[in-house]
Amino acid sequence: MNSKAVATPTRTKEILQTFGFSFKKSLGQNFLIDVNILKNIIAEAGIDRSANAIEIGPGIGALTEQLAQHADRVVAFEIDQRLLPILKETLGSYDNVEVINQDILKADVARVIADQFKPGQPVRVVANLPYYITTPILMKLLMDRLPIDSITVMIQKEVADRMAAEPNTKSYGSLSIAVQYYTEANVVLNVPKTVFMPQPNVDSSVLHLEMREKPPVDVEDEEFFFDVVKATFGQRRKTLMNNLARHFNGEMDKDELRSRLEKVNIEPSRRGESLSMQEFADLANVLYK
């Protein structure tokens, strides 16, 4: 095969035809066909020869190829066995790439990092994620507290906006809090549908997550904190008091809830979307017993 970049419409079509590959809707396969977008993603991710990259869902190797050209070493997790021979072909000339045929949600990523990368080098996750499974993948990477420095991913625009949202906006919710508890989140690029094959039905954005050394708030119990956050957004249009009363049904009555809210100066009539992360922490800590 020729040595043109994988991420062009002609080359992508040629590869798909050669291998008789057909897209699996269930795997959310949309391949990138614009090299400039890929170069922008790599720049936003801060990938250079001093860094290692983990990719999730390399597809036919469009982003993988660019990562291999810029990073020290690249490990790509691909769940679809049919893509392995294609990746062998498209990435054959790079000796710094390892493709692992495994579901990232089941993989022992910490072990892979220890086995594959030199200690002391930054590890950055860079991926064009399948839309249907974006949140579980990102939450796994964050909650497993892996030794990674940043995550830069192409995801559905609406989800990127929710993850990076500020209080008092329509997009702000429990997902915003969960992601921002572990990272500093920024949408760094909006991407048109036209740069994918096949074209998805939704717009995409590139989200950059810089891992925090420690969470920005102190909580008594993380699981309880996230439960309280989720509860306050249970029914978005309802007040804190109503959502919390429903959540703690039988454990705490409204009077008890009211007195605890007073302790941390939070009005019971407010809605979840108006609370900052610090207020959520104060709220969870005062309710924890």
PDB file of C-alpha atoms in Angstrom:
ATOM      1  CA  MET A   1       0.000   0.000   0.000  1.00  0.00           C
ATOM      2  CA  ASN A   2       1.108   3.580  -0.586  1.00  0.00           C
ATOM      3  CA  SER A   3       2.656   5.728   2.098  1.00  0.00           C
ATOM      4  CA  LYS A   4       0.084   8.538   2.086  1.00  0.00           C
ATOM      5  CA  ALA A   5      -1.426   9.378   5.485  1.00  0.00           C
ATOM      6  CA  VAL A   6      -4.236   7.044   6.520  1.00  0.00           C
ATOM      7  CA  ALA A   7      -6.534   9.967   7.356  1.00  0.00           C
ATOM      8  CA  THR A   8      -7.584  10.967   3.845  1.00  0.00           C
ATOM      9  CA  PRO A   9     -10.847  10.022   2.126  1.00  0.00           C
ATOM     10  CA  THR A  10      -9.089   8.209  -0.754  1.00  0.00           C
ATOM     11  CA  ARG A  11      -6.677   6.268   1.412  1.00  0.00           C
ATOM     12  CA  THR A  12      -9.404   5.315   3.898  1.00  0.00           C
ATOM     13  CA  LYS A  13     -11.655   4.033   1.101  1.00  0.00           C
ATOM     14  CA  GLU A  14      -8.745   2.146  -0.433  1.00  0.00           C
ATOM     15  CA  ILE A  15      -7.925   0.442   2.891  1.00  0.00           C
ATOM     16  CA  LEU A  16     -11.560  -0.474   3.549  1.00  0.00           C
ATOM     17  CA  GLN A  17     -11.924  -1.938   0.049  1.00  0.00           C
ATOM     18  CA  THR A  18      -8.662  -3.881   0.198  1.00  0.00           C
ATOM     19  CA  PHE A  19      -9.709  -5.568   3.443  1.00  0.00           C
ATOM     20  CA  GLY A  20     -13.438  -5.736   2.633  1.00  0.00           C
ATOM     21  CA  PHE A  21     -14.167  -3.949   5.896  1.00  0.00           C
ATOM     22  CA  SER A  22     -17.703  -2.890   6.778  1.00  0.00           C
ATOM     23  CA  PHE A  23     -18.575  -0.549   9.647  1.00  0.00           C
ATOM     24  CA  LYS A  24     -20.219  -2.012  12.714  1.00  0.00           C
ATOM     25  CA  LYS A  25     -22.860   0.353  14.002  1.00  0.00           C
ATOM     26  CA  SER A  26     -22.817  -1.376  17.378  1.00  0.00           C
ATOM     27  CA  LEU A  27     -19.177  -0.340  17.871  1.00  0.00           C
ATOM     28  CA  GLY A  28     -19.814   3.294  16.945  1.00  0.00           C
ATOM     29  CA  GLN A  29     -17.139   3.270  14.248  1.00  0.00           C
ATOM     30  CA  ASN A  30     -16.555   6.661  12.609  1.00  0.00           C
ATOM     31  CA  PHE A  31     -13.074   7.059  11.131  1.00  0.00           C
ATOM     32  CA  LEU A  32     -11.321  10.426  10.872  1.00  0.00           C
ATOM     33  CA  ILE A  33     -10.367  11.507   7.358  1.00  0.00           C
ATOM     34  CA  ASP A  34      -8.693  14.877   7.988  1.00  0.00           C
ATOM     35  CA  VAL A  35      -4.992  15.009   8.827  1.00  0.00           C
ATOM     36  CA  ASN A  36      -5.124  18.648  10.008  1.00  0.00           C
ATOM     37  CA  ILE A  37      -7.697  17.840  12.665  1.00  0.00           C
ATOM     38  CA  LEU A  38      -5.464  14.994  13.879  1.00  0.00           C
ATOM     39  CA  LYS A  39      -2.437  17.287  14.044  1.00  0.00           C
ATOM     40  CA  ASN A  40      -4.503  19.773  16.083  1.00  0.00           C
ATOM     41  CA  ILE A  41      -5.565  17.023  18.492  1.00  0.00           C
ATOM     42  CA  ILE A  42      -1.944  15.979  18.985  1.00  0.00           C
ATOM     43  CA  ALA A  43      -0.895  19.579  19.632  1.00  0.00           C
ATOM     44  CA  GLU A  44      -3.729  20.081  22.155  1.00  0.00           C
ATOM     45  CA  ALA A  45      -2.777  16.811  23.869  1.00  0.00           C
ATOM     46  CA  GLY A  46       0.825  17.969  24.284  1.00  0.00           C
ATOM     47  CA  ILE A  47       2.270  14.896  22.589  1.00  0.00           C
ATOM     48  CA  ASP A  48       5.975  15.007  21.852  1.00  0.00           C
ATOM     49  CA  ARG A  49       8.919  12.608  21.953  1.00  0.00           C
ATOM     50  CA  SER A  50       9.135  12.870  25.750  1.00  0.00           C
ATOM     51  CA  ALA A  51       5.579  11.512  26.172  1.00  0.00           C
ATOM     52  CA  ASN A  52       3.799   8.192  25.770  1.00  0.00           C
ATOM     53  CA  ALA A  53       0.305   7.830  24.374  1.00  0.00           C
ATOM     54  CA  ILE A  54      -2.553   5.426  25.052  1.00  0.00           C
ATOM     55  CA  GLU A  55      -5.185   5.290  22.334  1.00  0.00           C
ATOM     56  CA  ILE A  56      -8.627   3.712  22.607  1.00  0.00           C
ATOM     57  CA  GLY A  57     -10.297   2.441  19.449  1.00  0.00           C
ATOM     58  CA  PRO A  58      -7.608   3.100  16.816  1.00  0.00           C
ATOM     59  CA  GLY A  59      -9.872   1.967  13.967  1.00  0.00           C
ATOM     60  CA  ILE A  60      -7.677   1.722  10.860  1.00  0.00           C
ATOM     61  CA  GLY A  61      -4.862   3.724  12.454  1.00  0.00           C
ATOM     62  CA  ALA A  62      -5.520   7.335  11.344  1.00  0.00           C
ATOM     63  CA  LEU A  63      -4.749   8.899  14.732  1.00  0.00           C
ATOM     64  CA  THR A  64      -2.372   6.084  15.744  1.00  0.00           C
ATOM     65  CA  GLU A  65      -0.106   6.866  12.808  1.00  0.00           C
ATOM     66  CA  GLN A  66       0.119  10.542  13.803  1.00  0.00           C
ATOM     67  CA  LEU A  67       0.727   9.594  17.445  1.00  0.00           C
ATOM     68  CA  ALA A  68       3.519   7.230  16.389  1.00  0.00           C
ATOM     69  CA  GLN A  69       5.185  10.091  14.537  1.00  0.00           C
ATOM     70  CA  HIS A  70       5.125  12.378  17.582  1.00  0.00           C
ATOM     71  CA  ALA A  71       5.163  10.269  20.769  1.00  0.00           C
ATOM     72  CA  ASP A  72       7.902   8.120  22.250  1.00  0.00           C
ATOM     73  CA  ARG A  73       5.659   5.078  22.410  1.00  0.00           C
ATOM     74  CA  VAL A  74       1.988   4.330  21.646  1.00  0.00           C
ATOM     75  CA  VAL A  75      -0.268   1.598  23.023  1.00  0.00           C
ATOM     76  CA  ALA A  76      -3.652   1.247  21.315  1.00  0.00           C
ATOM     77  CA  PHE A  77      -6.585  -0.798  22.651  1.00  0.00           C
ATOM     78  CA  GLU A  78      -8.821  -2.167  19.869  1.00  0.00           C
ATOM     79  CA  ILE A  79     -11.851  -4.316  20.624  1.00  0.00           C
ATOM     80  CA  ASP A  80     -12.706  -5.243  17.008  1.00  0.00           C
ATOM     81  CA  GLN A  81     -10.611  -8.215  15.870  1.00  0.00           C
ATOM     82  CA  ARG A  82     -11.383  -7.492  12.227  1.00  0.00           C
ATOM     83  CA  LEU A  83      -9.222  -4.367  12.456  1.00  0.00           C
ATOM     84  CA  LEU A  84      -6.053  -6.127  13.613  1.00  0.00           C
ATOM     85  CA  PRO A  85      -4.786  -7.119  10.143  1.00  0.00           C
ATOM     86  CA  ILE A  86      -5.535  -3.615   8.877  1.00  0.00           C
ATOM     87  CA  LEU A  87      -3.594  -2.022  11.742  1.00  0.00           C
ATOM     88  CA  LYS A  88      -0.714  -4.412  11.110  1.00  0.00           C
ATOM     89  CA  GLU A  89      -0.604  -3.083   7.565  1.00  0.00           C
ATOM     90  CA  THR A  90      -1.119   0.646   8.219  1.00  0.00           C
ATOM     91  CA  LEU A  91       1.238   0.802  11.207  1.00  0.00           C
ATOM     92  CA  GLY A  92       3.759  -1.743   9.938  1.00  0.00           C
ATOM     93  CA  SER A  93       6.525   0.807   9.499  1.00  0.00           C
ATOM     94  CA  TYR A  94       6.388   2.041  13.128  1.00  0.00           C
ATOM     95  CA  ASP A  95       8.278   0.102  15.768  1.00  0.00           C
ATOM     96  CA  ASN A  96       6.969   2.229  18.659  1.00  0.00           C
ATOM     97  CA  VAL A  97       3.334   1.036  18.490  1.00  0.00           C
ATOM     98  CA  GLU A  98       1.708  -1.842  20.348  1.00  0.00           C
ATOM     99  CA  VAL A  99      -1.885  -2.799  19.508  1.00  0.00           C
ATOM    100  CA  ILE A 100      -3.752  -4.712  22.215  1.00  0.00           C
ATOM    101  CA  ASN A 101      -6.928  -6.543  21.189  1.00  0.00           C
ATOM    102  CA  GLN A 102      -8.939  -5.890  24.324  1.00  0.00           C
ATOM    103  CA  ASP A 103     -11.955  -4.018  25.633  1.00  0.00           C
ATOM    104  CA  ILE A 104     -10.578  -0.982  27.493  1.00  0.00           C
ATOM    105  CA  LEU A 105     -13.337  -1.369  30.113  1.00  0.00           C
ATOM    106  CA  LYS A 106     -11.959  -4.800  31.035  1.00  0.00           C
ATOM    107  CA  ALA A 107      -8.258  -4.049  30.630  1.00  0.00           C
ATOM    108  CA  ASP A 108      -5.765  -3.693  33.471  1.00  0.00           C
ATOM    109  CA  VAL A 109      -4.509  -0.354  32.194  1.00  0.00           C
ATOM    110  CA  ALA A 110      -2.175   0.255  35.157  1.00  0.00           C
ATOM    111  CA  ARG A 111      -0.377  -3.011  34.392  1.00  0.00           C
ATOM    112  CA  VAL A 112      -0.095  -2.104  30.688  1.00  0.00           C
ATOM    113  CA  ILE A 113       1.402   1.286  31.598  1.00  0.00           C
ATOM    114  CA  ALA A 114       3.944  -0.386  33.886  1.00  0.00           C
ATOM    115  CA  ASP A 115       4.868  -2.980  31.242  1.00  0.00           C
ATOM    116  CA  GLN A 116       4.965  -0.783  28.144  1.00  0.00           C
ATOM    117  CA  PHE A 117       6.321   2.623  29.119  1.00  0.00           C
ATOM    118  CA  LYS A 118       9.567   3.920  30.584  1.00  0.00           C
ATOM    119  CA  PRO A 119       9.064   5.122  34.155  1.00  0.00           C
ATOM    120  CA  GLY A 120       9.034   8.872  34.664  1.00  0.00           C
ATOM    121  CA  GLN A 121       7.655   9.761  31.241  1.00  0.00           C
ATOM    122  CA  PRO A 122       4.258  11.460  30.980  1.00  0.00           C
ATOM    123  CA  VAL A 123       1.419   9.185  29.849  1.00  0.00           C
ATOM    124  CA  ARG A 124      -1.349  10.848  27.852  1.00  0.00           C
ATOM    125  CA  VAL A 125      -4.590   9.268  26.646  1.00  0.00           C
ATOM    126  CA  VAL A 126      -5.579  10.458  23.166  1.00  0.00           C
ATOM    127  CA  ALA A 127      -8.589   8.994  21.365  1.00  0.00           C
ATOM    128  CA  ASN A 128     -11.512   9.401  19.021  1.00  0.00           C
ATOM    129  CA  LEU A 129     -14.006   7.665  21.314  1.00  0.00           C
ATOM    130  CA  PRO A 130     -17.125   5.789  20.222  1.00  0.00           C
ATOM    131  CA  TYR A 131     -20.025   8.027  21.272  1.00  0.00           C
ATOM    132  CA  TYR A 132     -22.156   5.320  22.828  1.00  0.00           C
ATOM    133  CA  ILE A 133     -19.570   4.435  25.462  1.00  0.00           C
ATOM    134  CA  THR A 134     -17.722   7.723  26.094  1.00  0.00           C
ATOM    135  CA  THR A 135     -18.811   8.270  29.694  1.00  0.00           C
ATOM    136  CA  PRO A 136     -18.096   4.735  31.021  1.00  0.00           C
ATOM    137  CA  ILE A 137     -14.623   4.822  29.441  1.00  0.00           C
ATOM    138  CA  LEU A 138     -13.714   8.236  30.832  1.00  0.00           C
ATOM    139  CA  MET A 139     -15.106   7.476  34.291  1.00  0.00           C
ATOM    140  CA  LYS A 140     -13.113   4.236  34.410  1.00  0.00           C
ATOM    141  CA  LEU A 141      -9.900   6.081  33.494  1.00  0.00           C
ATOM    142  CA  LEU A 142     -10.579   8.714  36.158  1.00  0.00           C
ATOM    143  CA  MET A 143     -11.866   6.526  38.989  1.00  0.00           C
ATOM    144  CA  ASP A 144      -9.124   3.922  38.622  1.00  0.00           C
ATOM    145  CA  ARG A 145      -6.724   6.770  39.435  1.00  0.00           C
ATOM    146  CA  LEU A 146      -4.295   5.618  36.786  1.00  0.00           C
ATOM    147  CA  PRO A 147      -0.822   7.124  36.476  1.00  0.00           C
ATOM    148  CA  ILE A 148      -1.846   9.273  33.498  1.00  0.00           C
ATOM    149  CA  ASP A 149      -1.221  12.994  33.051  1.00  0.00           C
ATOM    150  CA  SER A 150      -3.984  14.013  30.687  1.00  0.00           C
ATOM    151  CA  ILE A 151      -6.816  12.778  28.492  1.00  0.00           C
ATOM    152  CA  THR A 152      -7.627  14.404  25.144  1.00  0.00           C
ATOM    153  CA  VAL A 153     -10.623  12.896  23.406  1.00  0.00           C
ATOM    154  CA  MET A 154     -12.897  13.522  20.468  1.00  0.00           C
ATOM    155  CA  ILE A 155     -16.430  12.973  21.735  1.00  0.00           C
ATOM    156  CA  GLN A 156     -19.994  14.082  21.063  1.00  0.00           C
ATOM    157  CA  LYS A 157     -20.148  17.884  21.433  1.00  0.00           C
ATOM    158  CA  GLU A 158     -23.070  17.778  23.847  1.00  0.00           C
ATOM    159  CA  VAL A 159     -21.199  15.400  26.195  1.00  0.00           C
ATOM    160  CA  ALA A 160     -18.003  17.489  26.011  1.00  0.00           C
ATOM    161  CA  ASP A 161     -20.041  20.568  26.938  1.00  0.00           C
ATOM    162  CA  ARG A 162     -21.566  18.749  29.904  1.00  0.00           C
ATOM    163  CA  MET A 163     -18.183  17.569  31.167  1.00  0.00           C
ATOM    164  CA  ALA A 164     -16.669  21.061  31.022  1.00  0.00           C
ATOM    165  CA  ALA A 165     -19.811  22.983  32.133  1.00  0.00           C
ATOM    166  CA  GLU A 166     -19.867  25.719  34.794  1.00  0.00           C
ATOM    167  CA  PRO A 167     -22.605  26.133  37.430  1.00  0.00           C
ATOM    168  CA  ASN A 168     -25.847  27.887  36.387  1.00  0.00           C
ATOM    169  CA  THR A 169     -25.705  26.606  32.824  1.00  0.00           C
ATOM    170  CA  LYS A 170     -27.985  24.171  31.043  1.00  0.00           C
ATOM    171  CA  SER A 171     -25.160  21.649  30.542  1.00  0.00           C
ATOM    172  CA  TYR A 172     -24.043  21.610  34.205  1.00  0.00           C
ATOM    173  CA  GLY A 173     -24.924  18.434  36.067  1.00  0.00           C
ATOM    174  CA  SER A 174     -23.582  15.467  38.008  1.00  0.00           C
ATOM    175  CA  LEU A 175     -21.311  14.519  35.091  1.00  0.00           C
ATOM    176  CA  SER A 176     -19.670  17.980  35.193  1.00  0.00           C
ATOM    177  CA  ILE A 177     -18.920  17.517  38.911  1.00  0.00           C
ATOM    178  CA  ALA A 178     -17.650  13.949  38.493  1.00  0.00           C
ATOM    179  CA  VAL A 179     -15.224  14.900  35.719  1.00  0.00           C
ATOM    180  CA  GLN A 180     -14.061  18.170  37.295  1.00  0.00           C
ATOM    181  CA  TYR A 181     -13.474  16.500  40.663  1.00  0.00           C
ATOM    182  CA  TYR A 182     -10.612  14.566  39.043  1.00  0.00           C
ATOM    183  CA  THR A 183      -9.535  16.922  36.247  1.00  0.00           C
ATOM    184  CA  GLU A 184      -9.469  20.428  34.837  1.00  0.00           C
ATOM    185  CA  ALA A 185     -11.775  20.179  31.832  1.00  0.00           C
ATOM    186  CA  ASN A 186     -11.715  22.330  28.687  1.00  0.00           C
ATOM    187  CA  VAL A 187     -13.310  22.022  25.272  1.00  0.00           C
ATOM    188  CA  VAL A 188     -10.406  22.846  22.952  1.00  0.00           C
ATOM    189  CA  LEU A 189     -11.805  22.190  19.477  1.00  0.00           C
ATOM    190  CA  ASN A 190     -15.160  21.868  17.751  1.00  0.00           C
ATOM    191  CA  VAL A 191     -15.186  19.446  14.843  1.00  0.00           C
ATOM    192  CA  PRO A 192     -17.600  19.255  11.896  1.00  0.00           C
ATOM    193  CA  LYS A 193     -19.316  15.978  10.912  1.00  0.00           C
ATOM    194  CA  THR A 194     -17.671  16.141   7.487  1.00  0.00           C
ATOM    195  CA  VAL A 195     -14.269  14.960   8.750  1.00  0.00           C
ATOM    196  CA  PHE A 196     -15.595  11.473   9.531  1.00  0.00           C
ATOM    197  CA  MET A 197     -16.370   8.404   7.474  1.00  0.00           C
ATOM    198  CA  PRO A 198     -19.200   7.508   7.790  1.00  0.00           C
ATOM    199  CA  GLN A 199     -20.528  10.895   8.924  1.00  0.00           C
ATOM    200  CA  PRO A 200     -22.097  10.761  12.400  1.00  0.00           C
ATOM    201  CA  ASN A 201     -25.477  12.401  13.105  1.00  0.00           C
ATOM    202  CA  VAL A 202     -24.048  14.667  15.792  1.00  0.00           C
ATOM    203  CA  ASP A 203     -21.358  17.323  16.081  1.00  0.00           C
ATOM    204  CA  SER A 204     -18.116  16.523  17.865  1.00  0.00           C
ATOM    205  CA  SER A 205     -15.708  18.352  20.128  1.00  0.00           C
ATOM    206  CA  VAL A 206     -12.263  17.654  21.469  1.00  0.00           C
ATOM    207  CA  LEU A 207     -12.206  17.693  25.264  1.00  0.00           C
ATOM    208  CA  HIS A 208      -8.905  18.091  27.116  1.00  0.00           C
ATOM    209  CA  LEU A 209      -8.750  16.835  30.700  1.00  0.00           C
ATOM    210  CA  GLU A 210      -5.666  17.680  32.739  1.00  0.00           C
ATOM    211  CA  MET A 211      -5.453  15.344  35.734  1.00  0.00           C
ATOM    212  CA  ARG A 212      -5.474  17.055  39.146  1.00  0.00           C
ATOM    213  CA  GLU A 213      -2.922  15.988  41.731  1.00  0.00           C
ATOM    214  CA  LYS A 214      -5.714  16.064  44.269  1.00  0.00           C
ATOM    215  CA  PRO A 215      -9.431  16.908  44.127  1.00  0.00           C
ATOM    216  CA  PRO A 216     -10.274  20.627  44.503  1.00  0.00           C
ATOM    217  CA  VAL A 217     -12.526  19.936  47.522  1.00  0.00           C
ATOM    218  CA  ASP A 218     -12.256  17.801  50.660  1.00  0.00           C
ATOM    219  CA  VAL A 219     -15.052  15.294  51.184  1.00  0.00           C
ATOM    220  CA  GLU A 220     -15.678  12.882  54.059  1.00  0.00           C
ATOM    221  CA  ASP A 221     -16.654  10.071  51.726  1.00  0.00           C
ATOM    222  CA  GLU A 222     -16.326  10.168  47.928  1.00  0.00           C
ATOM    223  CA  GLU A 223     -19.069   7.687  47.158  1.00  0.00           C
ATOM    224  CA  PHE A 224     -21.504   9.551  49.409  1.00  0.00           C
ATOM    225  CA  PHE A 225     -20.469  12.890  47.854  1.00  0.00           C
ATOM    226  CA  PHE A 226     -21.237  11.624  44.331  1.00  0.00           C
ATOM    227  CA  ASP A 227     -24.534  10.117  45.534  1.00  0.00           C
ATOM    228  CA  VAL A 228     -25.625  13.461  46.966  1.00  0.00           C
ATOM    229  CA  VAL A 229     -24.615  15.276  43.774  1.00  0.00           C
ATOM    230  CA  LYS A 230     -26.585  12.795  41.671  1.00  0.00           C
ATOM    231  CA  ALA A 231     -29.603  13.111  43.988  1.00  0.00           C
ATOM    232  CA  THR A 232     -29.710  16.912  43.730  1.00  0.00           C
ATOM    233  CA  PHE A 233     -29.946  16.623  39.951  1.00  0.00           C
ATOM    234  CA  GLY A 234     -32.490  13.777  40.211  1.00  0.00           C
ATOM    235  CA  GLN A 235     -35.229  16.003  38.850  1.00  0.00           C
ATOM    236  CA  ARG A 236     -33.605  19.129  37.524  1.00  0.00           C
ATOM    237  CA  ARG A 237     -36.610  21.408  37.949  1.00  0.00           C
ATOM    238  CA  LYS A 238     -37.108  20.502  41.607  1.00  0.00           C
ATOM    239  CA  THR A 239     -35.475  22.268  44.545  1.00  0.00           C
ATOM    240  CA  LEU A 240     -32.588  20.865  46.557  1.00  0.00           C
ATOM    241  CA  MET A 241     -34.987  20.192  49.404  1.00  0.00           C
ATOM    242  CA  ASN A 242     -37.374  18.143  47.275  1.00  0.00           C
ATOM    243  CA  ASN A 243     -34.642  16.114  45.582  1.00  0.00           C
ATOM    244  CA  LEU A 244     -32.829  15.440  48.875  1.00  0.00           C
ATOM    245  CA  ALA A 245     -36.040  14.545  50.727  1.00  0.00           C
ATOM    246  CA  ARG A 246     -36.767  12.024  48.009  1.00  0.00           C
ATOM    247  CA  HIS A 247     -33.234  10.610  48.178  1.00  0.00           C
ATOM    248  CA  PHE A 248     -33.080  10.345  51.998  1.00  0.00           C
ATOM    249  CA  ASN A 249     -36.679   9.187  52.247  1.00  0.00           C
ATOM    250  CA  GLY A 250     -37.099   7.591  55.680  1.00  0.00           C
ATOM    251  CA  GLU A 251     -33.539   8.386  56.772  1.00  0.00           C
ATOM    252  CA  MET A 252     -33.910  12.135  57.236  1.00  0.00           C
ATOM    253  CA  ASP A 253     -37.082  14.226  57.324  1.00  0.00           C
ATOM    254  CA  LYS A 254     -37.428  17.726  55.873  1.00  0.00           C
ATOM    255  CA  ASP A 255     -36.834  19.456  59.224  1.00  0.00           C
ATOM    256  CA  GLU A 256     -33.577  17.587  59.726  1.00  0.00           C
ATOM    257  CA  LEU A 257     -32.513  18.351  56.157  1.00  0.00           C
ATOM    258  CA  ARG A 258     -33.426  22.022  56.593  1.00  0.00           C
ATOM    259  CA  SER A 259     -31.336  22.385  59.743  1.00  0.00           C
ATOM    260  CA  ARG A 260     -28.330  20.754  58.078  1.00  0.00           C
ATOM    261  CA  LEU A 261     -28.637  22.968  55.015  1.00  0.00           C
ATOM    262  CA  GLU A 262     -28.750  26.001  57.320  1.00  0.00           C
ATOM    263  CA  LYS A 263     -25.465  24.927  58.898  1.00  0.00           C
ATOM    264  CA  VAL A 264     -23.700  25.341  55.551  1.00  0.00           C
ATOM    265  CA  ASN A 265     -25.699  28.417  54.448  1.00  0.00           C
ATOM    266  CA  ILE A 266     -27.388  26.713  51.519  1.00  0.00           C
ATOM    267  CA  GLU A 267     -30.968  27.773  50.780  1.00  0.00           C
ATOM    268  CA  PRO A 268     -33.288  24.716  50.547  1.00  0.00           C
ATOM    269  CA  SER A 269     -35.101  26.434  47.652  1.00  0.00           C
ATOM    270  CA  ARG A 270     -32.023  26.441  45.403  1.00  0.00           C
ATOM    271  CA  ARG A 271     -31.582  23.993  42.543  1.00  0.00           C
ATOM    272  CA  GLY A 272     -28.662  21.613  42.024  1.00  0.00           C
ATOM    273  CA  GLU A 273     -27.415  23.480  38.965  1.00  0.00           C
ATOM    274  CA  SER A 274     -26.706  26.605  41.085  1.00  0.00           C
ATOM    275  CA  LEU A 275     -24.257  24.909  43.457  1.00  0.00           C
ATOM    276  CA  SER A 276     -20.511  25.131  43.044  1.00  0.00           C
ATOM    277  CA  MET A 277     -18.308  22.102  43.654  1.00  0.00           C
ATOM    278  CA  GLN A 278     -17.342  23.564  47.074  1.00  0.00           C
ATOM    279  CA  GLU A 279     -21.011  23.922  48.033  1.00  0.00           C
ATOM    280  CA  PHE A 280     -21.643  20.329  46.991  1.00  0.00           C
ATOM    281  CA  ALA A 281     -18.736  19.235  49.183  1.00  0.00           C
ATOM    282  CA  ASP A 282     -20.066  21.240  52.148  1.00  0.00           C
ATOM    283  CA  LEU A 283     -23.538  19.810  51.577  1.00  0.00           C
ATOM    284  CA  ALA A 284     -22.338  16.197  51.363  1.00  0.00           C
ATOM    285  CA  ASN A 285     -20.108  16.597  54.442  1.00  0.00           C
ATOM    286  CA  VAL A 286     -22.912  18.025  56.572  1.00  0.00           C
ATOM    287  CA  LEU A 287     -25.307  15.257  55.453  1.00  0.00           C
ATOM    288  CA  TYR A 288     -22.775  12.459  55.969  1.00  0.00           C
ATOM    289  CA  LYS A 289     -23.221  10.574  59.198  1.00  0.00           C
TER     290      LYS A 289
END
